[in-house]
Coordinates of C-alpha atoms and ligand atoms in Angstrom, one line a residue:
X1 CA 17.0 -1.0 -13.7
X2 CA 16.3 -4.6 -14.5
X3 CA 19.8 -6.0 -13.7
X4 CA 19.2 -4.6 -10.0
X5 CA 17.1 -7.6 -9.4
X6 CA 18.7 -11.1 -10.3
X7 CA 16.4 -14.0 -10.7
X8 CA 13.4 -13.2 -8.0
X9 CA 12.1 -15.2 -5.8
X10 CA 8.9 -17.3 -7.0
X11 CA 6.1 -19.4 -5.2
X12 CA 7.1 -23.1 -5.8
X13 CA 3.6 -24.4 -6.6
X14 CA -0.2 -23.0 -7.0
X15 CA -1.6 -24.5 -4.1
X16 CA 1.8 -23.0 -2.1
X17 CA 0.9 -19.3 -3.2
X18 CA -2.8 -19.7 -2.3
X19 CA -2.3 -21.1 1.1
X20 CA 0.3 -18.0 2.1
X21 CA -2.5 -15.6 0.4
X22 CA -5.4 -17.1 2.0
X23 CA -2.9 -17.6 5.0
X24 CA -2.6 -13.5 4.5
X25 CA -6.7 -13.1 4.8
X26 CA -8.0 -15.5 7.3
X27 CA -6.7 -13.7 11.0
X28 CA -7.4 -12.1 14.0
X29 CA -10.3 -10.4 11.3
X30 CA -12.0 -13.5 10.5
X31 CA -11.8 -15.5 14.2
X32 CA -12.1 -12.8 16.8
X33 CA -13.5 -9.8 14.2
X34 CA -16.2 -11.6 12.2
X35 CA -17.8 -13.1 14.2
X36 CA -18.5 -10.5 16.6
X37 CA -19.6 -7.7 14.1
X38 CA -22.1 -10.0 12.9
X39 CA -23.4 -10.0 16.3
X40 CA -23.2 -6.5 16.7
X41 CA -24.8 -5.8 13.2
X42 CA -27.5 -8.1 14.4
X43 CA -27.0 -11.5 12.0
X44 CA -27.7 -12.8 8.7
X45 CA -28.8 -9.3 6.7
X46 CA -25.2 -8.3 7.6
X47 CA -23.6 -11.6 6.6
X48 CA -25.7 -11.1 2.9
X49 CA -23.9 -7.7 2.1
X50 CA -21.2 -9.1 3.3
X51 CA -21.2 -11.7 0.8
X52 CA -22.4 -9.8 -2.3
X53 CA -18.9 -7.5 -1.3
X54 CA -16.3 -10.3 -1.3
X55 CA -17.8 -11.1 -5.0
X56 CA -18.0 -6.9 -6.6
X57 CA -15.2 -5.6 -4.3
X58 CA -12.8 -8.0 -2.9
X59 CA -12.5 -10.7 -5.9
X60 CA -11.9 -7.5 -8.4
X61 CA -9.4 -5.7 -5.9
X62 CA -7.7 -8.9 -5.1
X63 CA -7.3 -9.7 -9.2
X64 CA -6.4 -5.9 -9.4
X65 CA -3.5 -6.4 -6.7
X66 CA -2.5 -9.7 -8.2
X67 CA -2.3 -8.0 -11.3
X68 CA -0.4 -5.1 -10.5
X69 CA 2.6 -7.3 -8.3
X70 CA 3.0 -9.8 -11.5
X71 CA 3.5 -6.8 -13.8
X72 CA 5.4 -5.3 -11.9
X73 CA 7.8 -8.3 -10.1
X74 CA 8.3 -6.0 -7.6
X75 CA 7.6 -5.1 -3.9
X76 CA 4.6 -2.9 -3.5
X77 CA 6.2 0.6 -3.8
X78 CA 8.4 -0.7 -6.8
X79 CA 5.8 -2.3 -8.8
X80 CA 4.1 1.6 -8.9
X81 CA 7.3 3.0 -9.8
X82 CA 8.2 0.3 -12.6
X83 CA 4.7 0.4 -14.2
X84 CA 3.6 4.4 -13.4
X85 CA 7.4 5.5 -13.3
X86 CA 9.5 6.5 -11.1
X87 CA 8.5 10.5 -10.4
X88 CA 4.8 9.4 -10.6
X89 CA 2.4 10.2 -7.9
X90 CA 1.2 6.6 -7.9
X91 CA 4.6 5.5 -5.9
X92 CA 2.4 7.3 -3.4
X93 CA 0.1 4.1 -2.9
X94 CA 3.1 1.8 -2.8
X95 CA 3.9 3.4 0.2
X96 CA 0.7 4.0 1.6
X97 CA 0.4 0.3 1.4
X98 CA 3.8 -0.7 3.0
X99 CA 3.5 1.9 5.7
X100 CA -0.5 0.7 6.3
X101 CA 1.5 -3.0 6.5
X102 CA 3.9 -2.2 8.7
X103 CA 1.6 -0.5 11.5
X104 CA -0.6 -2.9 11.5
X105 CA 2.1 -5.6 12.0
X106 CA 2.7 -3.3 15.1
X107 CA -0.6 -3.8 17.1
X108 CA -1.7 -7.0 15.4
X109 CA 0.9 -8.3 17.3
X110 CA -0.4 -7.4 20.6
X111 CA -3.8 -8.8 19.7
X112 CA -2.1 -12.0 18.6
X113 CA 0.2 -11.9 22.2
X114 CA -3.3 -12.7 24.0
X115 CA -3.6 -15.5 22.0
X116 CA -0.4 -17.0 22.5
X117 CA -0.7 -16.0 26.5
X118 CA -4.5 -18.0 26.7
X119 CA -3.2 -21.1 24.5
X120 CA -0.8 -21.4 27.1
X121 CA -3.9 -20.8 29.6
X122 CA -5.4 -23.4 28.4
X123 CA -2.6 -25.8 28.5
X124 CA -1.9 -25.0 32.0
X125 CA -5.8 -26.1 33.0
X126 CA -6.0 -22.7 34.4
X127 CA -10.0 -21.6 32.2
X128 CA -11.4 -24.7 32.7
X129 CA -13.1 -25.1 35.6
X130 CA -13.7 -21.2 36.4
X131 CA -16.6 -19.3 37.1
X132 CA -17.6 -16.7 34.6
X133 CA -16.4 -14.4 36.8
X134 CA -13.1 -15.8 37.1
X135 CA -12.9 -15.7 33.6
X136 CA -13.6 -12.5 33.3
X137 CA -11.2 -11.3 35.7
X138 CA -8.5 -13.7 33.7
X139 CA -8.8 -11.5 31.0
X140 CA -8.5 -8.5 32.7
X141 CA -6.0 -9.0 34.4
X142 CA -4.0 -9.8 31.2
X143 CA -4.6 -6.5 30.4
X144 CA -3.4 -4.9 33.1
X145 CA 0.0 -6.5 33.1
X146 CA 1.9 -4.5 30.5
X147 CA 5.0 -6.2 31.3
X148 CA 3.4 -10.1 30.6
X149 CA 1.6 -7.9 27.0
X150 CA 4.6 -7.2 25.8
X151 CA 6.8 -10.3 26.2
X152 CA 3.5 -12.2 24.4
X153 CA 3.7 -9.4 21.8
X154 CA 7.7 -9.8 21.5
X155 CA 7.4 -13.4 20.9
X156 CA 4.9 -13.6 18.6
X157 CA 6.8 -10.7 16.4
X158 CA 10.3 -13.0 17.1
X159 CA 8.1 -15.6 15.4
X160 CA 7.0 -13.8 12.5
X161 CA 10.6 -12.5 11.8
X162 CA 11.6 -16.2 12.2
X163 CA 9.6 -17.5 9.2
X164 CA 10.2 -14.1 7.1
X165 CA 13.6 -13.8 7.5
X166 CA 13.8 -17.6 5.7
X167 CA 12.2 -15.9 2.8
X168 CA 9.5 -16.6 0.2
X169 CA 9.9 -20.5 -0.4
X170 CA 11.4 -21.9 2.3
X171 CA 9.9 -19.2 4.8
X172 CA 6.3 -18.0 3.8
X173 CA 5.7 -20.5 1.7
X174 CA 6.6 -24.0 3.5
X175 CA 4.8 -22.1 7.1
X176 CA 1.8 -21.7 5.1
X177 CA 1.4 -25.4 4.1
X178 CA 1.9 -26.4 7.9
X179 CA -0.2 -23.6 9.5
X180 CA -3.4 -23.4 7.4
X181 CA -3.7 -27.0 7.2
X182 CA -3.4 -27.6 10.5
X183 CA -5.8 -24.5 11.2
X184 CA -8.6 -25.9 9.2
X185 CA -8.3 -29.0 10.9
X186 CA -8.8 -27.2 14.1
X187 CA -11.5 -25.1 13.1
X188 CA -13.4 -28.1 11.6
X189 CA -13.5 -30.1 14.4
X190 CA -14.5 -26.7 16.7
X191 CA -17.1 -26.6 13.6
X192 CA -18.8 -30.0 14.2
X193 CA -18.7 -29.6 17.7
X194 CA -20.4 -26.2 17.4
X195 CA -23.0 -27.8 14.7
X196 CA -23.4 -30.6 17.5
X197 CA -24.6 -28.6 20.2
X198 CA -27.6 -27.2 21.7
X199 CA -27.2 -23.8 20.1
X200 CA -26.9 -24.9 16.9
X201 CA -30.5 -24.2 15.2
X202 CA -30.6 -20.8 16.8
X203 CA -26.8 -19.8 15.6
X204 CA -28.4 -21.1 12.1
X205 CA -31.4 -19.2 12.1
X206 CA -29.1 -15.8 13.6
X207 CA -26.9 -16.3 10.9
X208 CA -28.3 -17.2 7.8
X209 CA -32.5 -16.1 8.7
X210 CA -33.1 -12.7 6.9
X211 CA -34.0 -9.6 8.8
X212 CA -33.8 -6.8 6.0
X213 CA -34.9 -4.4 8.5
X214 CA -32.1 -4.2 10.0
X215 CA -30.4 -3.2 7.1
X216 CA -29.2 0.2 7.5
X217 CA -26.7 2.2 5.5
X218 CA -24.4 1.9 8.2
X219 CA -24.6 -2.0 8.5
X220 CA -24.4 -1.9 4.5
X221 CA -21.0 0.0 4.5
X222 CA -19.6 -2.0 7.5
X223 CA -20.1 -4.7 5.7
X224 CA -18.3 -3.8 2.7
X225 CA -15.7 -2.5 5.1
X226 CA -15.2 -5.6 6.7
X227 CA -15.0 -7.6 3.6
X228 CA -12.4 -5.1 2.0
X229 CA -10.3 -5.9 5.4
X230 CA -11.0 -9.5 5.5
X231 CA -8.9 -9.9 1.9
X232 CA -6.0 -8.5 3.3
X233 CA -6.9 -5.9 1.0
X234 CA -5.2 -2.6 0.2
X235 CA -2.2 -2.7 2.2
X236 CA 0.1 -3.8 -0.4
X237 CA 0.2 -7.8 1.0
X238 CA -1.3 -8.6 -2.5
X239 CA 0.3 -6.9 -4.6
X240 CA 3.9 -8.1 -2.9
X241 CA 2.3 -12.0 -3.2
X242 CA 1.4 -11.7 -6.6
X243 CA 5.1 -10.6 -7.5
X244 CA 6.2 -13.5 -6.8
X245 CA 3.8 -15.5 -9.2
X246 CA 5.1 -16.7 -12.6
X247 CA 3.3 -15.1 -16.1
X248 CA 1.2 -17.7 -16.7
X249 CA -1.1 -17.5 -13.1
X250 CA -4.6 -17.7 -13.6
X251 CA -6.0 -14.9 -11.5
X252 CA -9.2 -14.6 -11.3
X253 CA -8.9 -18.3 -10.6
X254 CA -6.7 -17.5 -7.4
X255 CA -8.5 -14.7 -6.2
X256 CA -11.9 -16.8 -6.2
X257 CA -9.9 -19.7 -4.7
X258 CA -7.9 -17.5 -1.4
X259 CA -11.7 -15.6 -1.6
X260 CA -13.6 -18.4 -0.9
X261 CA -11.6 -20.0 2.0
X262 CA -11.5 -16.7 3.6
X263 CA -15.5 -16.6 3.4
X264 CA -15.4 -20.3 4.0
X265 CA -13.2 -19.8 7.3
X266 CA -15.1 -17.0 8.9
X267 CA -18.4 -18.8 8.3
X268 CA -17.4 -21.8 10.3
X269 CA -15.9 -19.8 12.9
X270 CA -19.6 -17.7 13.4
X271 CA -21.0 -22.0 13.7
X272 CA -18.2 -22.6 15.8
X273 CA -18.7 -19.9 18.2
X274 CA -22.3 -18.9 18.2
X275 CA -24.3 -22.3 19.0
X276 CA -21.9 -22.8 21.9
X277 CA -22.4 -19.1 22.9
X278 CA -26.3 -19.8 22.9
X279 CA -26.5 -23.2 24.5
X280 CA -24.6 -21.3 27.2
X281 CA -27.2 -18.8 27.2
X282 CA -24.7 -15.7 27.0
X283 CA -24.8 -13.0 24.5
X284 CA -24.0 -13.1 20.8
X285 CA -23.2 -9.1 20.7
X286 CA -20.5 -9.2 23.5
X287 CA -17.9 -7.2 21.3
X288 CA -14.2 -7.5 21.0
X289 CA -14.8 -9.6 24.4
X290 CA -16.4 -12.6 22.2
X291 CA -13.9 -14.8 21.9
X292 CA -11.7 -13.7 25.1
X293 CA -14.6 -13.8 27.5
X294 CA -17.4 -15.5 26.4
X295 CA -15.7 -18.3 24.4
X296 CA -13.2 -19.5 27.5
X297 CA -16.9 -19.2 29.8
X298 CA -18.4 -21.6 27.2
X299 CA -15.2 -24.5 27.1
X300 CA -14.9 -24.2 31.0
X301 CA -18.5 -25.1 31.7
X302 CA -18.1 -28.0 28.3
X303 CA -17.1 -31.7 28.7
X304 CA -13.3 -31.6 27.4
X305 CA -13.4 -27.7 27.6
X306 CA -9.2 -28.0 28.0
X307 CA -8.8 -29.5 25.1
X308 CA -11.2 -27.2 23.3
X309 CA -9.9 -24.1 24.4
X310 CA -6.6 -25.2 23.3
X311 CA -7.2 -26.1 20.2
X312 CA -9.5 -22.9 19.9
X313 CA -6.6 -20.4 20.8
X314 CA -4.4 -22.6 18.6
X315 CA -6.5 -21.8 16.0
X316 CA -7.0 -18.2 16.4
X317 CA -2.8 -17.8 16.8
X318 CA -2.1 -19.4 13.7
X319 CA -4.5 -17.5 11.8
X320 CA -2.5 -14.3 13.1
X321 CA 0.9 -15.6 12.4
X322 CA 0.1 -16.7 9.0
X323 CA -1.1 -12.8 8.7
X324 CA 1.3 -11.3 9.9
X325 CA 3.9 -12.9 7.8
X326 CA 2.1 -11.3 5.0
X327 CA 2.4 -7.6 6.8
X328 CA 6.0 -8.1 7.6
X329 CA 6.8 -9.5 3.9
X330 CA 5.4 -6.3 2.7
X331 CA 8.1 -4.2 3.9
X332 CA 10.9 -6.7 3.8
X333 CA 10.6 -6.8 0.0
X334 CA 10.7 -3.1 0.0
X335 CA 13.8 -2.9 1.9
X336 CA 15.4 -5.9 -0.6
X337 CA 13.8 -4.8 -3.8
X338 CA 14.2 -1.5 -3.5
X339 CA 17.3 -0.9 -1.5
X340 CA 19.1 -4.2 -1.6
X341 CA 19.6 -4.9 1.8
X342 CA 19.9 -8.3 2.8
X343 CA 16.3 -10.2 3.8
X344 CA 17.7 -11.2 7.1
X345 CA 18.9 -7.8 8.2
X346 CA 15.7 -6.2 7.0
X347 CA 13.8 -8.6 8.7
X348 CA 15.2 -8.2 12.1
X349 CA 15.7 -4.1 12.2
X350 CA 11.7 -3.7 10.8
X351 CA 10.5 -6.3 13.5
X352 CA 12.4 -4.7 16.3
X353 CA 11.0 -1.5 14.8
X354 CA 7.5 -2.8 14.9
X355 CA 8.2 -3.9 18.3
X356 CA 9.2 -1.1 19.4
X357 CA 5.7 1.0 17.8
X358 CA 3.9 -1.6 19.0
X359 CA 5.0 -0.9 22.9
X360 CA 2.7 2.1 23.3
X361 CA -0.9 0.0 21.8
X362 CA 0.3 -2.8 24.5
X363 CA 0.0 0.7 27.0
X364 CA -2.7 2.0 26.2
X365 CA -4.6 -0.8 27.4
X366 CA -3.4 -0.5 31.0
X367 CA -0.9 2.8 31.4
X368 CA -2.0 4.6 28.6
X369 CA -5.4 3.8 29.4
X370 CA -7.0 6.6 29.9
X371 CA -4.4 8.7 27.2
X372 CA -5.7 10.6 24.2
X373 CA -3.9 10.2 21.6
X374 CA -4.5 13.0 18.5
X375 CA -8.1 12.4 18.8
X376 CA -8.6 8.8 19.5
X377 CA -9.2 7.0 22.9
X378 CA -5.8 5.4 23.1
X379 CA -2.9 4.9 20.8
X380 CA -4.0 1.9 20.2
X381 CA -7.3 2.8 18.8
X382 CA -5.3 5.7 17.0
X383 CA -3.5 2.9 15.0
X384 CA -6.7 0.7 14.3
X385 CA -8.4 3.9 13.4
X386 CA -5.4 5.6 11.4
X387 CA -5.4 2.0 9.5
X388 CA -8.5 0.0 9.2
X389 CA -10.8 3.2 8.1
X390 CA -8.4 5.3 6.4
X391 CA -5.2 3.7 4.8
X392 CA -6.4 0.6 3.8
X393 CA -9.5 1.8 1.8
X394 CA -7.7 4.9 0.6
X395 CA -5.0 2.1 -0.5
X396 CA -7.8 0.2 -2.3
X397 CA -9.8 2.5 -3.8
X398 CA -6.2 4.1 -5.2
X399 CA -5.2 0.2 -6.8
X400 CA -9.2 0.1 -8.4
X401 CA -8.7 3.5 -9.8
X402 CA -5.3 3.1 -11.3
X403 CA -6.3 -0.5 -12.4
X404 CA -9.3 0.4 -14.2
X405 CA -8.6 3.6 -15.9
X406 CA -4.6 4.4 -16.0
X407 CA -3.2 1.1 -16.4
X408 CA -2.0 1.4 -20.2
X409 CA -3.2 -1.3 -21.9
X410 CA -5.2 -2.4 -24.9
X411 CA -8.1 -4.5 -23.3
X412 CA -6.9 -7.5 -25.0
X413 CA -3.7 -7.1 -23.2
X414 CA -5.1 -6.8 -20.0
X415 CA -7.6 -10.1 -21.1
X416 CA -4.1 -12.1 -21.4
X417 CA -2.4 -10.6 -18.5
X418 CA -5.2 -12.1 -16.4
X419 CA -4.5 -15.3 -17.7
X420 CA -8.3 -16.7 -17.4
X421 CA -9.3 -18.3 -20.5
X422 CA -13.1 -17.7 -20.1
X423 CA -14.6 -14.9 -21.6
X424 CA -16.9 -13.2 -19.7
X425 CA -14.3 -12.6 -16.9
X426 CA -12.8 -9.7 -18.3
X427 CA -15.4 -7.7 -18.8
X428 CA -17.2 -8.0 -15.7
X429 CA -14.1 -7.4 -14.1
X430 CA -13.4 -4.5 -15.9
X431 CA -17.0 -2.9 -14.6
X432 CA -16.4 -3.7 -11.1
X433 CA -13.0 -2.5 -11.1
X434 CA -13.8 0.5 -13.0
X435 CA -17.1 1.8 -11.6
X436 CA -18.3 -0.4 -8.5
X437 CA -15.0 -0.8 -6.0
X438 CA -14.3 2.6 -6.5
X439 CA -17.5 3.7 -5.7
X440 CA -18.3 1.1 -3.0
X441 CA -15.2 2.1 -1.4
X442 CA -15.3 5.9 -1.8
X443 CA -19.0 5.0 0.3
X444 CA -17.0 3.2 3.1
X445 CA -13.8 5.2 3.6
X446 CA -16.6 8.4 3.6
X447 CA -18.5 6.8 6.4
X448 CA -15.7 4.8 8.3
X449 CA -13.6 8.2 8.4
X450 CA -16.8 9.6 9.7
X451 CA -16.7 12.5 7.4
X452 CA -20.4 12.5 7.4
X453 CA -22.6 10.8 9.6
X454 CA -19.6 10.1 12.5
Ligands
LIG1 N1 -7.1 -10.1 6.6 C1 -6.6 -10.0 8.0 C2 -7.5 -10.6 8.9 O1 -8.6 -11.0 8.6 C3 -6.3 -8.6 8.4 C4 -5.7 -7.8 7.4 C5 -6.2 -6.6 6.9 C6 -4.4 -7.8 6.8 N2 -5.4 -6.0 6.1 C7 -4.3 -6.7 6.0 C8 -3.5 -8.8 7.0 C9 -3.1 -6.6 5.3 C10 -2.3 -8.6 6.2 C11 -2.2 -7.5 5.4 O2 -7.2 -10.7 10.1

């Protein structure tokens, strides 16, 4: 078995492996998402659970993944089958991870087309200047041209095969150190200019001001939801990543590190977005509309709103590509760890694949508009659905489980293979990952699958 794999790819530095991870978790989840479930959720209550998840459920998963891929040195599916064996049922979370990956890759891409289509937008002076109306009717109309959807959505998949297909180090790896750089450039100087205006004492106080009231199981369990999908968590993306780390990778030390900037970025993209959103008067709890609608509103009306909406739609299509690098990767290194095919031809048949499954969420936002599709709204929502509440939790709570109780290992040997010389880490790590993800996630793939209170 082992000579099937000659002399694996592996990160070339530390700092290189955490900019591709965190490059993995800060998207379309923490730009576009975050910021407007907090709004929904009603603020800072919301933002507290979500906090106090990223430490007991994503930091322990994320070491868990880590864990599992450097074991293993194997794609996601592989790494089960090497450590569980072959037969074993576990192989069944390898692939529910690469299959979650792959899907997702599918409509992210059509998400991340919108951004690529308003950077462009922008850039063209076409939002600035426009009546709120205008703007609204932009955006719709965007939606209702499938054809201009899915050229955006082709491109930005061609791009994501482009940096793939040069594999881990000079692919993934060298991207990442131009993209998330450059993206936390751009979102600090969206950040000051957001701390700068009007809005900002109110997007403070909304925020970070506690309302416990508000704090409903629901919210509680969104939360931990949305913190689980922030991570990039329980699709595989980690546990492919960490197989390309060497054996002597601190990981709890990574996981806190990719953890924090993902908290870190979605933090200053609420202070970025929300003060401007309330100088401007509009409304914090637009929905998935937040940053296509309201944000563009905001720059038009702003001194230098061109140059702020295209730095803003910059930001938010980097932030997907360096994502969706991570959900291709995930079945590449399937198809070249497990069946040897070349990283170039797998790259290029699963993006055309994606593409190609991707074609009918694009629809359903315009043809397929008003089509069912096995339950859901749209196909579209079928995927989001079929993904975000089912797969990826199911995916996680699977890697807490076989982690905590059926990885065989003496707990010394699972002390080293963490690599993290202090020693209290291990044993709280060993809690969570026994007892608290599994049961915080059994709580939120209950309630997201609506299996009890819809
Ligand atoms: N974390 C990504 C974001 O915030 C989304 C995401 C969820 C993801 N699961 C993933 C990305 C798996 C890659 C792989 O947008």
């Amino acid at each position: 078995m082992n000579q099937r794999i000659p002399q694996r790819a592996q990160w070339a530095s530390r700092l290189g492996f955490i900019l591709a991870a965190s490059g993995s978790a800060i998207g379309l989840g923490n730009i576009w998402k975050f910021p407007y479930v907090v709004g929904q959720n009603g603020g800072s209550a919301f933002v507290l659970v979500y906090l106090a998840a990223i430490v007991l459920v994503g930091v322990p998963i994320m070491m868990a993944e880590f864990l599992l891929g450097r074991e293993g040195q194997r794609d996601a599916i592989g790494t089960f089958s090497r450590l569980a064996g072959p037969r074993s049922p576990w192989c069944l979370v390898g692939w529910v991870g690469v299959t979650a990956a792959f899907i997702l890759f599918s409509f992210y891409a059509v998400v991340a087309g919108w951004s690529f289509d308003y950077v462009f937008k922008s850039l063209g002076g076409r939002i600035s200047g426009q009546s709120p109306a205008q703007i609204k009717a932009i955006f719709g109309t965007l939606l209702d041209s499938p054809g201009q959807m899915i050229i955006w959505q082709a491109l930005f998949v061609m791009a994501t095969a482009g940096i793939v297909s040069r594999g881990i180090r000079g692919g993934i790896e060298r991207c990442s150190k131009i993209l998330m750089p450059t993206l936390f450039a751009l979102l600090f100087y969206l950040f000051i200019h957001g701390i700068r205006s009007d809005g900002a004492s109110q997007a403070l106080a909304f925020l970070f001001s506690s309302d416990f009231s508000l704090l409903t199981p629901k919210v509680i369990l969104e939360a931990v939801g949305h913190a689980f999908f922030t991570l990039s968590l329980g699709a595989g993306v980690m546990i492919t990543y960490g197989s390309y780390l060497d054996r002597r990778a601190n990981l709890f030390s990574l996981a806190v590190k990719v953890s924090f900037l993902d908290t870190l970025v979605a933090l200053m993209a609420g202070m970025a977005i929300f003060p401007v959103v309330f100088s401007a008067g509009l409304d914090p709890a637009a929905g998935p509309g937040l940053v296509f609608q309201t944000i563009p509103i905001v720059f038009a009306q702003a001194p230098f709103g061109q140059l702020l909406s295209v730095l803003f739609f910059l930001l938010l299509a980097f932030a997907a590509l360096s994502s969706s690098i991570s959900m291709l990767e995930v079945a590449v290194a399937w198809l070249v760890d497990e069946k040897q095919w070349s990283r170039i031809r797998s790259t290029w048949l699963l993006s055309l694949l994606a593409f190609l499954l991707g074609i009918p969420s694009a629809l359903s936002f315009n043809v397929l508009k008003s089509t069912p599709f096995l339950g859901s709204p749209t196909f579209f929502d079928f995927c989001d659905k079929l993904i975000s509440s089912y797969l990826l939790p199911l995916g996680g709570l699977a890697v807490a489980i076989y982690c905590g109780w059926f990885l065989k290992r003496t707990a010394t040997q699972q002390q080293e293979a963490i690599c993290c010389p202090s020693r209290w880490v291990y044993p709280c790590w060993h809690i969570l990952i026994r007892y608290i993800a599994p049961l915080a996630l059994t709580f939120v793939f209950i309630q997201q699958s609506g299996l009890i209170n819809g």
